[in-house]
Short mmCIF file of C-alpha atoms and ligand atoms in Angstrom, two decimals:
data_model
loop_
_atom_site.label_atom_id
_atom_site.label_comp_id
_atom_site.label_asym_id
_atom_site.label_seq_id
_atom_site.Cartn_x
_atom_site.Cartn_y
_atom_site.Cartn_z
CA UNK U 1 108.00 135.04 97.51
CA UNK U 2 107.75 131.56 95.89
CA UNK U 3 104.68 130.71 93.61
CA UNK U 4 104.14 127.71 95.65
CA UNK U 5 104.97 126.66 99.25
CA UNK U 6 104.76 122.91 99.91
CA UNK U 7 104.98 121.22 103.26
CA UNK U 8 107.65 118.51 102.99
CA UNK U 9 107.32 115.54 105.35
CA UNK U 10 110.17 112.92 104.85
CA UNK U 11 108.67 110.68 107.52
CA UNK U 12 110.42 107.37 108.72
CA UNK U 13 112.32 104.51 107.34
CA UNK U 14 112.87 104.80 103.60
CA UNK U 15 110.82 107.97 103.59
CA UNK U 16 113.62 110.43 103.82
CA UNK U 17 115.53 108.42 100.96
CA UNK U 18 112.67 108.37 98.56
CA UNK U 19 111.48 111.98 99.30
CA UNK U 20 115.07 113.33 98.84
CA UNK U 21 114.97 111.99 95.32
CA UNK U 22 111.59 113.33 94.62
CA UNK U 23 112.57 116.83 95.87
CA UNK U 24 115.85 116.76 93.75
CA UNK U 25 113.84 115.75 90.70
CA UNK U 26 111.21 118.43 91.21
CA UNK U 27 113.80 121.05 91.96
CA UNK U 28 115.59 120.16 88.60
CA UNK U 29 112.28 121.16 86.83
CA UNK U 30 112.77 124.78 88.00
CA UNK U 31 109.30 124.95 89.42
CA UNK U 32 108.95 127.86 91.78
CA UNK U 33 108.41 125.86 95.07
CA UNK U 34 109.69 126.52 98.45
CA UNK U 35 109.66 123.45 100.64
CA UNK U 36 108.64 123.87 104.24
CA UNK U 37 110.01 120.85 105.96
CA UNK U 38 108.48 119.34 109.04
CA UNK U 39 109.09 116.27 111.25
CA UNK U 40 106.28 113.57 111.61
CA UNK U 41 106.24 109.96 112.87
CA UNK U 42 109.07 108.41 114.89
CA UNK U 43 111.52 111.07 113.55
CA UNK U 44 109.47 113.65 115.25
CA UNK U 45 109.24 112.14 118.73
CA UNK U 46 112.79 113.08 120.02
CA UNK U 47 112.37 116.64 118.93
CA UNK U 48 108.64 117.47 119.48
CA UNK U 49 107.68 114.63 121.97
CA UNK U 50 104.79 113.67 119.55
CA UNK U 51 104.56 111.98 116.24
CA UNK U 52 102.16 114.70 114.74
CA UNK U 53 103.27 118.06 115.83
CA UNK U 54 100.52 120.72 115.58
CA UNK U 55 102.90 123.04 113.63
CA UNK U 56 102.94 120.40 110.84
CA UNK U 57 99.23 120.51 110.64
CA UNK U 58 99.28 124.35 110.57
CA UNK U 59 101.83 124.23 107.83
CA UNK U 60 99.70 121.95 105.55
CA UNK U 61 96.64 123.93 106.30
CA UNK U 62 98.42 127.08 105.40
CA UNK U 63 100.14 125.69 102.22
CA UNK U 64 97.16 123.43 101.07
CA UNK U 65 99.76 120.95 99.75
CA UNK U 66 102.12 118.49 101.16
CA UNK U 67 104.55 115.90 99.97
CA UNK U 68 104.95 113.02 102.36
CA UNK U 69 107.12 109.97 102.88
CA UNK U 70 105.77 106.94 104.85
CA UNK U 71 105.69 106.86 108.53
CA UNK U 72 106.09 103.77 110.78
CA UNK U 73 103.21 102.58 112.92
CA UNK U 74 104.01 99.96 115.43
CA UNK U 75 102.07 96.70 115.41
CA UNK U 76 100.04 96.01 118.53
CA UNK U 77 100.95 98.74 121.10
CA UNK U 78 102.88 101.96 120.58
CA UNK U 79 101.63 105.32 119.14
CA UNK U 80 98.59 105.58 117.02
CA UNK U 81 99.02 105.93 113.15
CA UNK U 82 100.27 109.34 112.07
CA UNK U 83 98.49 108.65 108.67
CA UNK U 84 95.14 108.23 110.36
CA UNK U 85 95.85 111.38 112.49
CA UNK U 86 96.82 113.44 109.45
CA UNK U 87 93.77 112.24 107.36
CA UNK U 88 91.29 112.90 110.02
CA UNK U 89 92.73 116.27 111.22
CA UNK U 90 92.85 117.60 107.75
CA UNK U 91 89.61 115.89 106.48
CA UNK U 92 91.61 114.20 103.74
CA UNK U 93 88.61 112.08 102.92
CA UNK U 94 89.61 110.68 99.61
CA UNK U 95 92.53 108.37 99.19
CA UNK U 96 93.27 108.10 95.52
CA UNK U 97 95.69 105.68 93.90
CA UNK U 98 96.22 105.27 90.09
CA UNK U 99 97.33 101.80 89.22
CA UNK U 100 98.69 101.47 85.71
CA UNK U 101 101.42 99.50 83.98
CA UNK U 102 104.56 101.59 83.48
CA UNK U 103 106.57 101.30 80.46
CA UNK U 104 109.81 99.38 81.15
CA UNK U 105 108.49 97.74 84.45
CA UNK U 106 107.96 94.06 84.28
CA UNK U 107 104.59 93.16 85.71
CA UNK U 108 102.29 90.16 85.84
CA UNK U 109 99.68 91.88 83.76
CA UNK U 110 99.48 94.22 80.77
CA UNK U 111 96.84 96.92 80.06
CA UNK U 112 96.07 97.60 83.71
CA UNK U 113 94.58 100.99 84.08
CA UNK U 114 92.56 101.38 87.26
CA UNK U 115 92.14 103.80 90.16
CA UNK U 116 91.46 102.92 93.74
CA UNK U 117 89.31 105.46 95.50
CA UNK U 118 89.32 104.71 99.24
CA UNK U 119 87.34 106.48 101.94
CA UNK U 120 90.01 107.74 104.36
CA UNK U 121 88.42 108.88 107.47
CA UNK U 122 86.34 106.02 109.06
CA UNK U 123 85.56 102.37 109.09
CA UNK U 124 87.54 100.10 111.29
CA UNK U 125 90.43 102.58 110.83
CA UNK U 126 88.80 104.85 113.37
CA UNK U 127 90.56 102.39 115.71
CA UNK U 128 87.84 102.42 118.32
CA UNK U 129 88.72 99.34 120.31
CA UNK U 130 88.29 98.32 123.93
CA UNK U 131 88.65 95.26 126.15
CA UNK U 132 85.27 94.10 127.40
CA UNK U 133 86.77 91.45 129.70
CA UNK U 134 90.19 89.96 129.50
CA UNK U 135 90.25 87.80 126.33
CA UNK U 136 87.41 89.67 124.64
CA UNK U 137 88.05 92.74 122.58
CA UNK U 138 85.55 94.88 120.58
CA UNK U 139 86.63 96.95 117.59
CA UNK U 140 84.05 99.37 116.12
CA UNK U 141 83.42 99.89 112.49
CA UNK U 142 82.06 103.41 111.95
CA UNK U 143 80.27 104.08 108.62
CA UNK U 144 78.29 107.28 108.06
CA UNK U 145 76.05 108.39 105.24
CA UNK U 146 77.90 111.68 105.09
CA UNK U 147 81.43 110.21 104.40
CA UNK U 148 80.07 107.41 102.27
CA UNK U 149 78.12 109.85 100.04
CA UNK U 150 81.13 112.17 99.87
CA UNK U 151 83.63 109.48 98.76
CA UNK U 152 81.04 108.09 96.28
CA UNK U 153 80.53 111.45 94.74
CA UNK U 154 84.31 111.86 94.56
CA UNK U 155 84.65 108.56 92.65
CA UNK U 156 81.87 109.31 90.23
CA UNK U 157 82.95 112.84 89.53
CA UNK U 158 86.45 111.53 88.89
CA UNK U 159 85.04 108.95 86.60
CA UNK U 160 82.95 111.55 84.71
CA UNK U 161 85.76 114.09 84.42
CA UNK U 162 88.24 111.46 83.09
CA UNK U 163 85.70 109.71 80.90
CA UNK U 164 86.06 106.44 82.76
CA UNK U 165 83.40 103.82 81.96
CA UNK U 166 82.73 102.04 85.25
CA UNK U 167 82.76 102.28 89.08
CA UNK U 168 82.86 99.13 91.08
CA UNK U 169 81.84 99.49 94.77
CA UNK U 170 83.66 96.98 96.95
CA UNK U 171 81.88 95.77 100.13
CA UNK U 172 81.03 92.89 102.51
CA UNK U 173 77.41 93.80 103.02
CA UNK U 174 76.48 90.13 103.13
CA UNK U 175 78.03 89.98 106.53
CA UNK U 176 78.23 93.65 107.66
CA UNK U 177 74.62 94.27 106.51
CA UNK U 178 74.26 97.57 108.33
CA UNK U 179 77.66 99.25 107.96
CA UNK U 180 78.62 98.09 104.51
CA UNK U 181 74.96 98.08 103.62
CA UNK U 182 74.88 101.88 104.34
CA UNK U 183 78.04 102.47 102.30
CA UNK U 184 76.29 100.66 99.34
CA UNK U 185 73.03 102.55 99.82
CA UNK U 186 74.97 105.73 99.46
CA UNK U 187 76.91 104.66 96.44
CA UNK U 188 73.80 103.38 94.71
CA UNK U 189 72.08 106.72 95.23
CA UNK U 190 75.03 108.57 93.89
CA UNK U 191 75.41 106.23 90.91
CA UNK U 192 71.82 107.19 89.82
CA UNK U 193 73.12 110.78 89.20
CA UNK U 194 75.76 109.47 86.56
CA UNK U 195 73.77 107.27 84.28
CA UNK U 196 76.63 107.40 81.64
CA UNK U 197 78.89 105.38 84.04
CA UNK U 198 78.35 101.76 84.63
CA UNK U 199 77.92 100.77 88.27
CA UNK U 200 78.71 97.41 89.77
CA UNK U 201 79.11 95.90 93.23
CA UNK U 202 81.43 93.14 94.20
CA UNK U 203 81.99 91.56 97.64
CA UNK U 204 85.69 92.16 98.70
CA UNK U 205 86.80 88.52 98.61
CA UNK U 206 85.49 88.03 95.22
CA UNK U 207 86.96 91.43 94.15
CA UNK U 208 90.51 90.23 95.12
CA UNK U 209 90.00 86.96 93.12
CA UNK U 210 88.69 88.91 90.09
CA UNK U 211 91.56 91.38 90.30
CA UNK U 212 94.25 88.71 90.16
CA UNK U 213 92.36 86.84 87.40
CA UNK U 214 91.86 89.81 85.11
CA UNK U 215 92.54 93.31 86.37
CA UNK U 216 91.80 94.84 83.00
CA UNK U 217 88.03 94.45 83.49
CA UNK U 218 88.12 97.13 86.27
CA UNK U 219 88.23 100.81 86.00
CA UNK U 220 87.45 102.80 89.14
CA UNK U 221 87.24 100.85 92.51
CA UNK U 222 85.17 102.56 95.12
CA UNK U 223 85.76 101.36 98.71
CA UNK U 224 85.55 101.96 102.45
CA UNK U 225 88.84 102.45 104.31
CA UNK U 226 90.13 99.01 105.13
CA UNK U 227 89.24 97.20 101.94
CA UNK U 228 90.74 100.07 99.98
CA UNK U 229 94.01 99.77 102.08
CA UNK U 230 94.29 96.08 101.25
CA UNK U 231 93.24 96.39 97.50
CA UNK U 232 95.83 99.23 97.01
CA UNK U 233 98.77 96.83 97.93
CA UNK U 234 97.24 94.06 95.87
CA UNK U 235 96.86 96.37 92.82
CA UNK U 236 100.39 97.63 93.22
CA UNK U 237 101.53 94.04 92.93
CA UNK U 238 99.57 93.80 89.71
CA UNK U 239 101.80 96.49 88.04
CA UNK U 240 105.32 95.70 89.39
CA UNK U 241 105.00 96.10 93.14
CA UNK U 242 104.99 98.83 95.81
CA UNK U 243 107.87 100.67 94.25
CA UNK U 244 105.55 101.82 91.45
CA UNK U 245 102.28 102.81 93.09
CA UNK U 246 101.85 106.58 93.83
CA UNK U 247 98.99 108.04 95.82
CA UNK U 248 97.13 111.20 96.84
CA UNK U 249 94.98 112.11 99.71
CA UNK U 250 92.34 114.79 98.92
CA UNK U 251 90.34 117.06 101.17
CA UNK U 252 88.23 120.12 100.28
CA UNK U 253 91.24 122.40 100.65
CA UNK U 254 94.34 120.16 100.95
CA UNK U 255 96.12 117.63 98.70
CA UNK U 256 98.61 115.38 100.42
CA UNK U 257 100.77 113.17 98.14
CA UNK U 258 102.49 110.00 99.20
CA UNK U 259 103.38 106.64 97.79
CA UNK U 260 101.31 103.60 98.71
CA UNK U 261 104.22 101.77 100.34
CA UNK U 262 105.31 101.98 103.95
CA UNK U 263 108.47 102.74 105.60
CA UNK U 264 110.00 99.32 104.70
CA UNK U 265 112.13 98.98 107.84
CA UNK U 266 113.89 95.87 106.19
CA UNK U 267 115.68 98.10 103.66
CA UNK U 268 115.64 101.51 105.42
CA UNK U 269 118.90 103.38 105.56
CA UNK U 270 120.50 101.20 103.06
CA UNK U 271 119.99 103.39 99.90
CA UNK U 272 118.05 100.40 98.37
CA UNK U 273 114.51 101.66 98.14
CA UNK U 274 112.89 102.31 94.80
CA UNK U 275 111.92 105.96 94.76
CA UNK U 276 109.64 105.87 91.60
CA UNK U 277 106.39 105.63 93.64
CA UNK U 278 107.36 108.74 95.56
CA UNK U 279 108.48 110.59 92.35
CA UNK U 280 105.08 109.66 90.72
CA UNK U 281 103.38 111.04 93.76
CA UNK U 282 105.32 114.20 92.97
CA UNK U 283 103.87 114.29 89.56
CA UNK U 284 100.41 114.13 90.99
CA UNK U 285 101.36 116.92 93.34
CA UNK U 286 102.53 119.03 90.50
CA UNK U 287 99.16 118.50 88.69
CA UNK U 288 97.41 119.67 91.92
CA UNK U 289 99.53 122.83 91.82
CA UNK U 290 98.46 123.16 88.16
CA UNK U 291 102.13 122.88 86.93
CA UNK U 292 101.10 120.46 84.24
CA UNK U 293 104.14 121.09 82.03
CA UNK U 294 106.38 120.21 84.85
CA UNK U 295 104.31 117.12 85.71
CA UNK U 296 104.52 115.99 82.13
CA UNK U 297 108.37 116.48 82.04
CA UNK U 298 108.79 114.68 85.31
CA UNK U 299 106.72 111.75 84.28
CA UNK U 300 108.38 111.61 80.86
CA UNK U 301 111.82 111.68 82.57
CA UNK U 302 110.83 108.73 84.79
CA UNK U 303 109.62 106.76 81.82
CA UNK U 304 112.80 107.48 79.89
CA UNK U 305 114.81 106.49 82.84
CA UNK U 306 112.96 103.17 83.08
CA UNK U 307 113.12 102.53 79.35
CA UNK U 308 116.89 102.55 79.52
CA UNK U 309 116.92 99.59 81.90
CA UNK U 310 120.37 100.17 83.17
CA UNK U 311 119.70 101.87 86.61
CA UNK U 312 117.40 99.56 88.46
CA UNK U 313 116.94 99.01 92.19
CA UNK U 314 116.95 95.65 93.87
CA UNK U 315 113.10 95.24 93.62
CA UNK U 316 113.56 95.44 89.85
CA UNK U 317 116.24 92.88 89.85
CA UNK U 318 119.06 95.37 89.61
CA UNK U 319 121.81 96.71 91.89
CA UNK U 320 121.39 100.44 91.71
CA UNK U 321 120.93 102.62 94.73
CA UNK U 322 118.02 104.95 95.49
CA UNK U 323 120.40 107.86 94.80
CA UNK U 324 121.58 106.24 91.46
CA UNK U 325 117.88 106.39 90.32
CA UNK U 326 117.67 109.98 91.43
CA UNK U 327 120.83 110.81 89.43
CA UNK U 328 119.39 109.12 86.40
CA UNK U 329 116.01 110.85 86.62
CA UNK U 330 117.69 114.25 86.96
CA UNK U 331 120.06 113.46 84.10
CA UNK U 332 116.78 112.73 81.95
CA UNK U 333 115.22 116.03 83.08
CA UNK U 334 118.35 118.01 82.30
CA UNK U 335 118.84 116.41 78.97
CA UNK U 336 115.30 117.12 77.61
CA UNK U 337 114.89 120.73 76.63
CA UNK U 338 111.82 122.39 78.11
CA UNK U 339 108.89 122.18 75.75
CA UNK U 340 109.89 118.93 74.24
P1 NAI D 401 105.94 98.33 103.47
O1 NAI D 401 105.29 98.98 102.30
O2 NAI D 401 106.89 99.26 104.12
O3 NAI D 401 106.95 97.10 102.93
C1 NAI D 401 106.44 95.91 102.35
C2 NAI D 401 107.48 95.26 101.55
O4 NAI D 401 107.75 96.02 100.39
C3 NAI D 401 108.87 95.31 102.24
O5 NAI D 401 109.61 94.01 101.93
C4 NAI D 401 109.52 96.52 101.66
O6 NAI D 401 111.05 96.32 101.69
C5 NAI D 401 109.01 96.48 100.26
N1 NAI D 401 108.91 97.91 99.77
C6 NAI D 401 108.21 98.87 100.09
N2 NAI D 401 108.42 100.02 99.49
C7 NAI D 401 109.47 99.74 98.75
C8 NAI D 401 110.22 100.53 97.81
N3 NAI D 401 110.02 101.83 97.63
N4 NAI D 401 111.32 99.99 97.24
C9 NAI D 401 111.59 98.71 97.34
N5 NAI D 401 110.97 97.91 98.27
C10 NAI D 401 109.83 98.44 98.92
O7 NAI D 401 104.96 97.64 104.32
P2 NAI D 401 105.11 97.03 105.85
O8 NAI D 401 106.33 96.27 105.99
O9 NAI D 401 103.84 96.27 106.05
O10 NAI D 401 105.07 98.21 106.80
C11 NAI D 401 106.20 98.85 107.35
C12 NAI D 401 105.78 100.12 108.08
O11 NAI D 401 105.29 101.05 107.18
C13 NAI D 401 104.71 99.91 109.14
O12 NAI D 401 105.04 100.58 110.35
C14 NAI D 401 103.51 100.38 108.49
O13 NAI D 401 102.52 100.89 109.55
C15 NAI D 401 103.97 101.50 107.72
N6 NAI D 401 103.15 101.95 106.60
C16 NAI D 401 103.06 103.21 106.38
C17 NAI D 401 102.41 103.82 105.32
C18 NAI D 401 102.30 105.24 105.13
O14 NAI D 401 102.87 105.95 105.86
N7 NAI D 401 101.59 105.67 104.04
C19 NAI D 401 101.69 102.86 104.26
C20 NAI D 401 101.93 101.45 104.59
C21 NAI D 401 102.59 101.04 105.76
#
């Protein structure tokens, strides 16, 4: 029996392409992992008649760990988001996205080193909407003290464990006085338990402006669901784009690892996607599995690959394919003896 069994969810669009590179790279590290593959998203519909088959949820619960590609969610009508379904069904309450400059990647800013911690289970993402009368729609934002306290504690615990200096809570409590007000009340209460960590609050619109003016003044960003979603893409843009932003979803018992980006229908099936964000999500997954040596080796292989500057996908101004990048990363893994 393998040391680790990981649920593998390639997803839709570019998902299978970037996840294939990630799996190849991890397999080249000789970590003892069995992949238990499942279908989710549009790809699952023809086979299972649903975008989120119950057996996939069972597999993730059993294994406690999943590697996921993005899934497509239609705009307007159509099926509900698989991501929202997964995060709620598995209580993956914390969405966690490191945003850092990567050596060899051109970015608008240097010295960016921040973390977006996003509440993952409520807010407007609950998708509770109804038509009151034709032409009038109501959409409900749900904020609870329990979930706000839980995500605040997650952010401060992370900050303490990693010796980070500051947590910035992002809100719009000037307008949403009750819902975002409650979120802030909970973050303030938790902040008091961590006196060594500076705590500040910024209104989300100001936050966006401050981030594009000087992202280096931020450290850990704590946010409810929707602002965290928007800030994540903004932050990815600070360090080179969506091709470089990995992510994790954490619950009490489960870790699910996926890049920030979506299924990119505009380039899907063309072998053009940048797989780095997915591979770096794989690095985070290996740390969750306590395979720290393998995680370091994979990260260093990605960095060496990027430093060589020959094999670059289109988003980096190159002409390489997704599989070319995979080949290059695997070459870097195989050319570095274990233990170096
Ligand atoms: P997107 O992230 O898929 O694409 C935005 C832009 O970035 C596109 O021009 C795309 O080509 C580019 N891009 C994204 N990832 C890239 C990569 N790895 N390499 C090179 N270029 C990349 O966002 P969009 O277009 O808003 O959403 C497309 C679909 O993805 C939607 O159905 C959306 O709901 C879904 N989505 C799923 C997510 C998930 O499963 N975690 C996250 C975000 C969106």
